[in-house]
XYZ file of C-alpha atoms in Angstrom:
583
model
C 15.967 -18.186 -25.373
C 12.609 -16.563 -26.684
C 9.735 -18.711 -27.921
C 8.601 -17.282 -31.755
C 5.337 -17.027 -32.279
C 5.630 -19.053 -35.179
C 7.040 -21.940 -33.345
C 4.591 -21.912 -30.408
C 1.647 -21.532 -33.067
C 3.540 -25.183 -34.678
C 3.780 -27.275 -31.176
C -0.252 -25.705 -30.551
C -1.579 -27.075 -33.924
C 0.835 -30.176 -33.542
C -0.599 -30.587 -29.836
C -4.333 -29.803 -31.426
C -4.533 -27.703 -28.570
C -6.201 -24.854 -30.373
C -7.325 -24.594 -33.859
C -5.116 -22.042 -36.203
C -7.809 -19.588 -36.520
C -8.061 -19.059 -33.258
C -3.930 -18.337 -32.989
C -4.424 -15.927 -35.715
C -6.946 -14.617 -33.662
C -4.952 -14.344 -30.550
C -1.896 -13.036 -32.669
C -3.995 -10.264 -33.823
C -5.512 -9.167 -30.364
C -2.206 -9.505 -28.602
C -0.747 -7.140 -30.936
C -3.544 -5.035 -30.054
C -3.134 -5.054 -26.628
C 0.392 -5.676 -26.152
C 0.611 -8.751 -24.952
C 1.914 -12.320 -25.637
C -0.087 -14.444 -27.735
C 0.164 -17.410 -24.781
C -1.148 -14.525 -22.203
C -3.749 -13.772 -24.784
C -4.555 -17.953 -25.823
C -5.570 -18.175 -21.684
C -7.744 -14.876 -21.119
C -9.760 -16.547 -23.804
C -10.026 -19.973 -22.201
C -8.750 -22.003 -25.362
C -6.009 -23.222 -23.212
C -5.355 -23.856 -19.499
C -2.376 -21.952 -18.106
C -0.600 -24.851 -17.139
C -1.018 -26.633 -20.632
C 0.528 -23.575 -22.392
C 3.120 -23.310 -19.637
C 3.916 -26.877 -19.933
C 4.254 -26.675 -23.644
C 6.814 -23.720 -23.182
C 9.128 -25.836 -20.969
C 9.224 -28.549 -23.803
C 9.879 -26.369 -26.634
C 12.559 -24.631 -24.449
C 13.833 -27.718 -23.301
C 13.151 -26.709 -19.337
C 12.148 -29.126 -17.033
C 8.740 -28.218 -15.561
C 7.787 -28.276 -11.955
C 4.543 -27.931 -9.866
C 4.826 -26.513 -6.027
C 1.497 -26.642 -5.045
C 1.252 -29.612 -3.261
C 5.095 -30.028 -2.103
C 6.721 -28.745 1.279
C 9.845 -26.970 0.502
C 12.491 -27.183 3.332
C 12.988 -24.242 5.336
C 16.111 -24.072 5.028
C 15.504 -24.346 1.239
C 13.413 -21.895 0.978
C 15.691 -19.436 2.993
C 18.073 -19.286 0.215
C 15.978 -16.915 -2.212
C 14.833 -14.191 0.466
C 11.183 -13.067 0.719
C 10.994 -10.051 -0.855
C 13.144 -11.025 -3.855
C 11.013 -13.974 -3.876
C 7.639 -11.997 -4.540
C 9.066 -9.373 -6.310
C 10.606 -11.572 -9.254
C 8.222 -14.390 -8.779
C 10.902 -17.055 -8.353
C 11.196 -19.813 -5.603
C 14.133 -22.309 -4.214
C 12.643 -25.360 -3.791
C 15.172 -28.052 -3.981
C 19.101 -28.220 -3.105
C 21.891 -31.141 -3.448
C 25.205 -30.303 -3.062
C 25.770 -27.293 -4.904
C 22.885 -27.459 -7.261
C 19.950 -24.796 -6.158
C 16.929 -26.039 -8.166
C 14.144 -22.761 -8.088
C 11.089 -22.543 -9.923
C 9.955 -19.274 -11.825
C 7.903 -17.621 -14.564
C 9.892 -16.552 -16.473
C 13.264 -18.743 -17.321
C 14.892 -15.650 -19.451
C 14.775 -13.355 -16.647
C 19.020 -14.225 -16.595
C 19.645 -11.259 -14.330
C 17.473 -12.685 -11.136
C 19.400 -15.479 -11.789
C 23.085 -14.111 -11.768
C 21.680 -12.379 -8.322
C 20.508 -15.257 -6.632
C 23.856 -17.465 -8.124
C 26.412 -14.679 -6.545
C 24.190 -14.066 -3.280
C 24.189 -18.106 -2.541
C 27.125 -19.122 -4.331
C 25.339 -22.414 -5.700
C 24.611 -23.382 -9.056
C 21.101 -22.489 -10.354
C 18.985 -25.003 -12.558
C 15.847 -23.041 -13.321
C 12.540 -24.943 -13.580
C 9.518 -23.132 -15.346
C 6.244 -23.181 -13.047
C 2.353 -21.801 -13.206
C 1.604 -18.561 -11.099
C -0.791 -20.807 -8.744
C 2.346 -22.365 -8.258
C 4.348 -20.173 -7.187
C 1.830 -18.517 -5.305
C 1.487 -22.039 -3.295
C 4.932 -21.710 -2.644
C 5.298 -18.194 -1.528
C 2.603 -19.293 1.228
C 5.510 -21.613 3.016
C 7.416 -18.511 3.392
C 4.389 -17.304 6.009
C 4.661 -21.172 7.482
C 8.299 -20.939 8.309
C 7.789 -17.381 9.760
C 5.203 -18.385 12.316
C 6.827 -21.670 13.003
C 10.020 -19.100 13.529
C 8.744 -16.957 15.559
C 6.267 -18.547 17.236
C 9.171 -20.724 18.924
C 11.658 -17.808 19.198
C 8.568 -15.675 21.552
C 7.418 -19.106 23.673
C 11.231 -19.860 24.335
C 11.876 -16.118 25.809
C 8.820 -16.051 27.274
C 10.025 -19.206 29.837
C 12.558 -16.349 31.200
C 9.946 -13.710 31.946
C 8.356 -15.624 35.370
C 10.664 -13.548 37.673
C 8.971 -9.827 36.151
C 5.548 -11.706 36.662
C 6.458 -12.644 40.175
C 7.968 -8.733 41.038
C 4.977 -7.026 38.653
C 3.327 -5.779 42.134
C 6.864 -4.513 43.290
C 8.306 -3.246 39.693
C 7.036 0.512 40.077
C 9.840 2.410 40.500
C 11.810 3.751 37.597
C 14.702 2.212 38.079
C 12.595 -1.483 38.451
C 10.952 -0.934 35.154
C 14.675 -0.174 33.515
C 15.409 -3.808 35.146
C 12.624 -5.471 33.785
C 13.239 -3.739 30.137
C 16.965 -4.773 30.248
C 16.053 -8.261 30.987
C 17.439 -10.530 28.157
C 14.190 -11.998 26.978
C 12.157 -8.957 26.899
C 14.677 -7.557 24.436
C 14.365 -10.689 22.316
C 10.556 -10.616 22.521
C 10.592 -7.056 21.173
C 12.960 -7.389 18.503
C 11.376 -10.796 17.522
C 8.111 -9.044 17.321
C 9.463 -5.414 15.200
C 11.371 -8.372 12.953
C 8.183 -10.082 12.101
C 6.056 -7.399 11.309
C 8.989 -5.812 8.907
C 9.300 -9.235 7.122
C 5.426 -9.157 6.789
C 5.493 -5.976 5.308
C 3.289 -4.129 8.270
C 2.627 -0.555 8.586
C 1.453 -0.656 12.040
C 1.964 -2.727 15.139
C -0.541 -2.817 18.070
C 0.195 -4.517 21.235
C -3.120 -4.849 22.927
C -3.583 -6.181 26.877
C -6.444 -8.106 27.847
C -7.463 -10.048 31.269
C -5.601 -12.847 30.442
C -3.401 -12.182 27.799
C -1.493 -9.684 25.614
C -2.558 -9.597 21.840
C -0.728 -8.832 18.979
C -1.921 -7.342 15.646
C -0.466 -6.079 12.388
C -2.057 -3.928 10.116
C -0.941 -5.421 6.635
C -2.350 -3.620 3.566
C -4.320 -1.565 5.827
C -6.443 -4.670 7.262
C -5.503 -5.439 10.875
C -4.804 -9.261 11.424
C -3.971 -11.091 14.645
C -0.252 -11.878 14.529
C 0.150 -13.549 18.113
C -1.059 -14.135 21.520
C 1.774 -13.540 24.161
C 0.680 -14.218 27.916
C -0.296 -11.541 30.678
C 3.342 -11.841 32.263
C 5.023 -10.472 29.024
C 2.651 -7.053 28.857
C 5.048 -5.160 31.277
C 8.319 -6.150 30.299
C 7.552 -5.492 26.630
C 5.710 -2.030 27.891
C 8.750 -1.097 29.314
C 11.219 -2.142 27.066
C 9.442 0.369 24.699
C 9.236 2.998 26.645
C 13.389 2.853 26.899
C 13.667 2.766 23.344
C 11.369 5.712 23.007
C 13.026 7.385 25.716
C 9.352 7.828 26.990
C 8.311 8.279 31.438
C 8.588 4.417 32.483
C 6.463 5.524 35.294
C 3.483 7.316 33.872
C 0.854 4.825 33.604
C -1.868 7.047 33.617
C -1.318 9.489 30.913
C -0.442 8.641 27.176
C 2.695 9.369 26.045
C 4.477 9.520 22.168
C 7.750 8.850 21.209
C 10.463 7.094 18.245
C 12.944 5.527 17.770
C 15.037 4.007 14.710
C 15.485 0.273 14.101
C 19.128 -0.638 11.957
C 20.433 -3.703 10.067
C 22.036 -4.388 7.265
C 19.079 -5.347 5.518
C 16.484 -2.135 6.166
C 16.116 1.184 8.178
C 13.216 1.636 9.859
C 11.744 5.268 11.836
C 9.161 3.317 14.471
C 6.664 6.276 15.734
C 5.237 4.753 19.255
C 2.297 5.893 20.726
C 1.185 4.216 24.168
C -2.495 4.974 25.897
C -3.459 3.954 29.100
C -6.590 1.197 28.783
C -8.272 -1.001 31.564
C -6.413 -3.895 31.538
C -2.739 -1.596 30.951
C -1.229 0.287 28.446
C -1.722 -0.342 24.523
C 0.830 0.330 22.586
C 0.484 1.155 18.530
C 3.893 1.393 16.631
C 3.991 3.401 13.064
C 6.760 1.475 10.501
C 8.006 3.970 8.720
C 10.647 2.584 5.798
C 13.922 5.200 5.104
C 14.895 3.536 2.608
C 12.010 3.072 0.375
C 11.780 6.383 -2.015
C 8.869 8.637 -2.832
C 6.802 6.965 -5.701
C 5.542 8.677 -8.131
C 2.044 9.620 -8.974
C 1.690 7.057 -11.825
C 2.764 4.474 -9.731
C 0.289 5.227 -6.432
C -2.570 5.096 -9.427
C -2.877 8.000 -11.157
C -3.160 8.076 -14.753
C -5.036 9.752 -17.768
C -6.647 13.344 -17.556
C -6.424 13.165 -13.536
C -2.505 13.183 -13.639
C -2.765 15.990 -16.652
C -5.100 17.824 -14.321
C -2.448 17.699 -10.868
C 0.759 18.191 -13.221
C -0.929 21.746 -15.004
C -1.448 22.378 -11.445
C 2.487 21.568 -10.114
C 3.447 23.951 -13.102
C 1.878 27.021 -11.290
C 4.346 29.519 -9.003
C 1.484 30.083 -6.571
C -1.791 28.655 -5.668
C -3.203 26.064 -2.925
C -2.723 22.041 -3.784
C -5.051 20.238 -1.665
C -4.997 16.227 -0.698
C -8.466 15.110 1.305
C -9.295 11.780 2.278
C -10.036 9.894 6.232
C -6.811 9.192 7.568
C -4.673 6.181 6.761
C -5.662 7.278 2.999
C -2.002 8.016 1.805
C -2.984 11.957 1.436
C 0.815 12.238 3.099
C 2.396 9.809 0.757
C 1.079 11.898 -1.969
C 2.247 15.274 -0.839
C 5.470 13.338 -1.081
C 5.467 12.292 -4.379
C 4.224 15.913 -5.220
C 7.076 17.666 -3.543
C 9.487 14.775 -5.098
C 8.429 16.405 -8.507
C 9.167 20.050 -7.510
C 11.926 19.398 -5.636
C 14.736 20.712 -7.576
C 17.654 23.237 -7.113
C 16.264 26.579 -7.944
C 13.492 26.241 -4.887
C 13.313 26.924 -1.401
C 10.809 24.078 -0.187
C 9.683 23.824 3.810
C 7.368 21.744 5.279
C 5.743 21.926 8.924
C 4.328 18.312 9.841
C 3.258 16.207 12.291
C 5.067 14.028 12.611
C 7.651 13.511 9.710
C 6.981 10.615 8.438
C 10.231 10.768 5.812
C 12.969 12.683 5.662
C 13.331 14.341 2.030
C 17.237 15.448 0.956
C 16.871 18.999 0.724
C 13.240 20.183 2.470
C 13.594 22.056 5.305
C 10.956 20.299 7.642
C 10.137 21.416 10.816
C 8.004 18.722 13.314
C 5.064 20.495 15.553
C 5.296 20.018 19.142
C 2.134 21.396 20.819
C 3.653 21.008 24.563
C 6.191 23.691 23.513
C 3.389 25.919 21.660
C 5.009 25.153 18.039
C 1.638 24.683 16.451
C 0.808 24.177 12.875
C -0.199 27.791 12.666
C 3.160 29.028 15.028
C 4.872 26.665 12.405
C 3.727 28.629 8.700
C 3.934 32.070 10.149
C 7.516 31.375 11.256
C 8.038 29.588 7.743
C 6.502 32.501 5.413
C 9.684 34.319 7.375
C 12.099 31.929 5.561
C 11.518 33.100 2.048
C 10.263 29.725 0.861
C 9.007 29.232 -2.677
C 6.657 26.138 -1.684
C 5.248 25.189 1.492
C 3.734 22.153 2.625
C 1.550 22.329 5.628
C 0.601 18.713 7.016
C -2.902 19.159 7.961
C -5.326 22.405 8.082
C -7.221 21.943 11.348
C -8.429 25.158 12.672
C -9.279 28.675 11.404
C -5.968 30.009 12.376
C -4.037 27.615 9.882
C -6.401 27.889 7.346
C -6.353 31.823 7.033
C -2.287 31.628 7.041
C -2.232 29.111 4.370
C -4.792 31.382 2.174
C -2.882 34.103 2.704
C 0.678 32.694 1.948
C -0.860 31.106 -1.747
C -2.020 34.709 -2.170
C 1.430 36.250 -1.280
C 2.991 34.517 -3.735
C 3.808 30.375 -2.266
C 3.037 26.962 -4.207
C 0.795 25.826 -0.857
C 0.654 22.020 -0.304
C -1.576 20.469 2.286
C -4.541 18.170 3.592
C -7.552 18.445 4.933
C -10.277 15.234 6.259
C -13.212 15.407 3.990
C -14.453 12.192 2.444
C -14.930 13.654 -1.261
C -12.799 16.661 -3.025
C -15.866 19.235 -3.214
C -16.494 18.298 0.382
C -13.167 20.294 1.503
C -14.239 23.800 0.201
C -17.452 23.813 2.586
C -15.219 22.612 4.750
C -12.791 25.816 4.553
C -15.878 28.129 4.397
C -16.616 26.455 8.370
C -12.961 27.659 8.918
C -13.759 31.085 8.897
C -12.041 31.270 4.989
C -13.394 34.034 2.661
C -14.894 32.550 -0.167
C -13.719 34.762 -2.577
C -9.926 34.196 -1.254
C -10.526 30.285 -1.262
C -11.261 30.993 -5.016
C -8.743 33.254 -5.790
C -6.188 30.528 -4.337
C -7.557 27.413 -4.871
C -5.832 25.253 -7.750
C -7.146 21.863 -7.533
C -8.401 19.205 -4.811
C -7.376 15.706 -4.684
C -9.519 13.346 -2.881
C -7.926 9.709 -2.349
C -8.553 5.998 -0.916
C -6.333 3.113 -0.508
C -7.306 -0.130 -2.290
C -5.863 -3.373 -2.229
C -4.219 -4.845 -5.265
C -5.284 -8.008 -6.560
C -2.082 -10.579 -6.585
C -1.178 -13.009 -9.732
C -3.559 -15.196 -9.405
C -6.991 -14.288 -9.974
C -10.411 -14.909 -11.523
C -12.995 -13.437 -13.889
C -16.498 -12.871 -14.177
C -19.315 -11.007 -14.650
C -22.357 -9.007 -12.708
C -25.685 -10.780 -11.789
C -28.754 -8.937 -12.093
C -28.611 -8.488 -8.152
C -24.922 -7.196 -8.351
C -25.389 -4.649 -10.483
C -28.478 -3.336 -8.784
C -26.350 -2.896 -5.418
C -23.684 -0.871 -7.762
C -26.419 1.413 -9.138
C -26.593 3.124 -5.542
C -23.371 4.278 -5.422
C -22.446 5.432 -8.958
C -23.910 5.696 -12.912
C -23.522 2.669 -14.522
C -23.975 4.340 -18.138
C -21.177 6.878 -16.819
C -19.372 3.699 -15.875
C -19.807 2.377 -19.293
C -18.302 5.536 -21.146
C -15.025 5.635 -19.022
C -14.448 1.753 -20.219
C -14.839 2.366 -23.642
C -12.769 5.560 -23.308
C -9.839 3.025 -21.931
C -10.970 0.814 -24.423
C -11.802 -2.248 -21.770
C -15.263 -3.126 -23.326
C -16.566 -2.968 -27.242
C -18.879 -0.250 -27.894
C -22.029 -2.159 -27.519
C -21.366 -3.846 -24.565
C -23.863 -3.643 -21.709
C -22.359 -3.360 -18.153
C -23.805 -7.489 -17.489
C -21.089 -8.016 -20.252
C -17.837 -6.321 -18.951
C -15.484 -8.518 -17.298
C -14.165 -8.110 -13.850
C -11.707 -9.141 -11.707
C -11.546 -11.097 -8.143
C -9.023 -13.089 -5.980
C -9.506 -16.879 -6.057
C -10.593 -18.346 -2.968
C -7.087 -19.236 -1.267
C -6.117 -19.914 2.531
C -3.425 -17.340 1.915
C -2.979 -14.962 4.672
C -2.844 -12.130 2.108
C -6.813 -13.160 0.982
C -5.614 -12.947 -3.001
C -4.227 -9.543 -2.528
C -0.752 -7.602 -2.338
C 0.308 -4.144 -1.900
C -1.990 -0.853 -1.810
C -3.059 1.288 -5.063
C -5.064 4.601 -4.836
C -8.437 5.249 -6.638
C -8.974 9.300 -7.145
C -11.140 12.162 -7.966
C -9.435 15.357 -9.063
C -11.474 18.584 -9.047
C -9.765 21.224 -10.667
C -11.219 25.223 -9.906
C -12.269 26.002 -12.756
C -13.797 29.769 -13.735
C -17.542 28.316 -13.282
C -16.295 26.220 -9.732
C -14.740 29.613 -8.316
C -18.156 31.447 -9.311
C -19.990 28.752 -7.028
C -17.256 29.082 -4.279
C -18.039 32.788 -4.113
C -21.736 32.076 -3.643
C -21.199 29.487 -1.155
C -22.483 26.659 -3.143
C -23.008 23.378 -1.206
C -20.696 20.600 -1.852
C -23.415 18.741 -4.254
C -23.700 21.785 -6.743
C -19.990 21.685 -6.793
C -19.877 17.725 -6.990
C -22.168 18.347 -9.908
C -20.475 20.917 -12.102
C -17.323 19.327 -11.550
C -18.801 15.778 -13.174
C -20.251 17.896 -15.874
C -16.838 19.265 -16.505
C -15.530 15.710 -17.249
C -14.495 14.877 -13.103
C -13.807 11.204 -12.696
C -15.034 10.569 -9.280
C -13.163 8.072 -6.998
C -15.775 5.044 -7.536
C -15.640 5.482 -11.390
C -12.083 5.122 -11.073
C -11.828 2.596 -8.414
C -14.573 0.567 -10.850
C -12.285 1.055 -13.933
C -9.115 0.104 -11.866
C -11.517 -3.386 -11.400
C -12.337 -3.774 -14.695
C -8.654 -3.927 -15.513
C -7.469 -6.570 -13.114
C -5.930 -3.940 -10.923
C -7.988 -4.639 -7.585
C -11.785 -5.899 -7.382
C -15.317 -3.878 -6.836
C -15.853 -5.151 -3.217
C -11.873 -3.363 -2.404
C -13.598 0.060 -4.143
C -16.945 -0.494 -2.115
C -15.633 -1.567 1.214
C -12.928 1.587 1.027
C -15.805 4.329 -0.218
C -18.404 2.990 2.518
C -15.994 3.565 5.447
């Protein structure tokens, strides 16, 4: 059932919660925006959220709830999963007999509803709820899973004493399979992989000390402390490992790389393990790679406007160089992927050479490197220019060698696709120049440069404001404010006389939330596209500032400008586009 604007507008004035002018006000901006009036009615401050929210329960005849200061039972809570939980903002918070009360946003949503009533065969009584709310709730979810775990790794690690007590004697290979076969190990491992998956990490680093073993996931690319696992544990779980990696259990002393696969019902996960020997042992880092999620497009990893224009004239092109730059852990992979997800259709030949493979693409040839055997990136694309491929994708250019073969397949007629580590996008074409590359061949090749960060995303709940004097006289060292001020009228953020002490941005409220008032990753970018005036420069072997230059003369949105625009519209917050930039 759908509230009219009409009949909200009646219970407001009824309520004398806001005057009719300012509905009509509301009415006219949300139409504007395209929004809903009560959305509208709250960015304004003439009502709370909760008033308004409150008010649409009545009208709807809904019961309404508030989460934030009541403990949900675990088990409870366990009947809406996680991710479903976040992902349609709805949480079970009270159950008798077969009646599943759950709180949510939004009480239409009817097929989240039919989901949850077929997954947990109970009947559903929805309750409507704020955001902070929910949020509140959502934060029990992290409760349970350290209480979970937390118990599950101290109960296994009672059954460990015995590879403590034969660590001195446990050197020999078959030992060490012992020790990684032993029932509580296993459970320690799994429990571990499990907990990281449910917290949505990308990396897992297992890190021994003097006295202890600590664990760390890197969540949103920000490394947090997960758990501390005593000394005894380090070699069993070290081992254990190394069997599923099908790694040397007895080198110690040398690092060693590996995978392996990890399969439930419920996800499919490639782990990529790399162990190094350190002082106190050997660290391990584990790389969760997802199989199942797909390639997302450019829009959605933050592209948008005359950027995306810019890449997608460039995608149309039969031959030519594509280049991604950014430090690593930037995404530069995830957007060859999304690239090669576009042009990957019937009537091409597509191969990739990588290291490693971080997905596995239905109908891309890719071939992994392996350096031990002398298949090198540039062994890799001379064998591949042999396979009559239309478009290549090269993982990284990192010596001369590579660099000349990837020139010279984009001028033999290939759709090149690779990456590079520069920190800007006119950075990378000094960068080829060190490589040995002709200039005048980088030019004749060289289609357009993508440079790329990672930012956080701000979550539901957050707050606005505006710049103080001192804030916006930090900002004025790393970009133009008056540039600034164009692109937001361009996007229509800010009126046209606004100064940049009047534009509002964004910021996550001050929460004990793990997750610090953000979820999930977006990408601020700069796309430099060769033009005619940018190849003349690359043939004189302009610096990367004359190039920086011409290419912001020739409208170039550089990657604070967008990562500051991004702020201004609630997508993430200027310290996420500062703290990435100043790496």
């Amino acid at each position: 059932m759908k509230i009219e604007n009409q009949q909200l507008k009646a219970f407001l004035l009824d309520a004398g919660l806001v005057k009719e002018k300012q509905f009509e006000e509301a009415a006219k901006k949300a139409v504007v925006t395209n929004k809903k009036v009560s959305d509208v009615l709250v960015e304004e401050d003439l009502i709370s959220q909760e008033e308004i929210i409150k008010l649409q329960a009545y009208i709807l005849g809904i019961p309404f709830v508030n989460l934030e200061k009541e403990s949900i039972q675990p088990d409870v809570l366990k009947i809406i999963p996680e991710p479903i939980a976040r992902g349609n903002n709805i949480v079970a918070f009270r159950k008798q007999g077969n009646d599943l009360e759950v709180a949510m946003l939004d009480p239409e949503d009817l097929r989240i509803i039919e989901f949850i009533k077929k997954k947990a065969d109970l009947k559903i009584l929805p309750r409507l709820t704020t955001p902070s709310s929910i949020k509140s709730a959502l934060t029990q979810y992290q409760k349970t899973l350290e209480a979970e775990f937390g118990e599950i790794i101290q109960k296994e690690v009672g059954g460990i004493k015995s590879i403590r007590d034969n660590q001195q004697k446990a050197d020999g290979q078959d030992d060490l399979r012992k020790v990684a076969e032993e029932l509580p190990v296993i459970r320690i491992v799994d429990t571990l992989m499990k907990h990281a998956i449910l917290q949505r990490a990308s990396d897992i680093h297992i890190e021994p000390s003097e006295k202890e073993v600590v664990v760390r996931y890197r969540i949103d690319g920000i490394l947090r402390d997960a758990m501390l696992l005593p000394k005894s544990a380090a070699l069993g779980i070290v081992a254990r490992i190394k069997v599923l990696s099908n790694l040397r259990l007895d080198e110690r002393r040398l690092p060693q790389d590996g995978r392996f696969k990890i399969e439930t019902e419920d996800y499919r996960y490639s782990v990529r393990v790399s162990i190094l020997p350190v002082f106190n042992g050997e660290k391990i880092v584990m790389r969760l790679l997802s199989e199942t999620s797909k390639a997302l497009s450019l829009e959605s990893m933050g592209l948008s406007g005359a950027a995306l224009e810019r890449v997608q004239e460039a995608l149309k092109k039969p031959t030519g160089m594509i280049l991604v730059t950014g430090p690593t852990g930037s995404g530069k992979t995830t957007t060859l992927y999304a690239v090669m997800e576009i042009l990957n259709t019937p009537d091409v030949n597509i191969s990739t050479v990588e290291d490693p493979i971080e997905y596995l693409m239905p109908r891309i040839n890719q071939t992994q490197i392996n350096q031990k055997i002398g298949l090198t990136f540039a062994n890799g694309l001379r064998s591949l220019v042999r396979q009559d491929p239309d478009i290549i994708m090269v993982g990284e250019i990192r010596d001369n060698e590579t660099a000349g073969l990837a020139i010279n397949a984009a001028l033999t007629g290939h759709l090149v696709l690779s990456t590079l580590h520069t920190t800007d996008a006119a950075g990378s074409i000094p960068r080829l120049i060190d490589m040995q590359a002709e200039p005048f061949l980088i030019s004749s090749t060289l289609e357009v440069i993508i440079a790329q960060r990672l930012v956080r995303r701000l979550s539901i709940e957050k707050e606005k404001y505006s710049l103080k004097e001192s804030e916006i006289k930090d900002l004025r060292k790393y970009c133009d404010l008056d540039s600034i001020l164009e692109l937001l009228k361009e996007e229509k953020i800010n009126k046209p006389k606004d100064k940049i002490k009047d534009i509002v941005f964004y910021r996550p409220k001050k929460s004990k939330d793990i997750s610090d008032g953000y979820s999930g990753r977006v990408g601020i970018f700069e796309v430099l596209p060769v033009s005619t005036v940018i190849k003349e420069l690359i043939t004189r072997r302009a610096n990367a500032d004359q190039i920086q230059e011409q290419a912001k003369r020739e409208e170039m949105r550089t990657m604070v400008e967008d990562g500051l625009v991004k702020a201004a519209q609630g997508i993430t917050s200027i310290e996420e586009v500062l703290r990435v930039i100043t790496e």
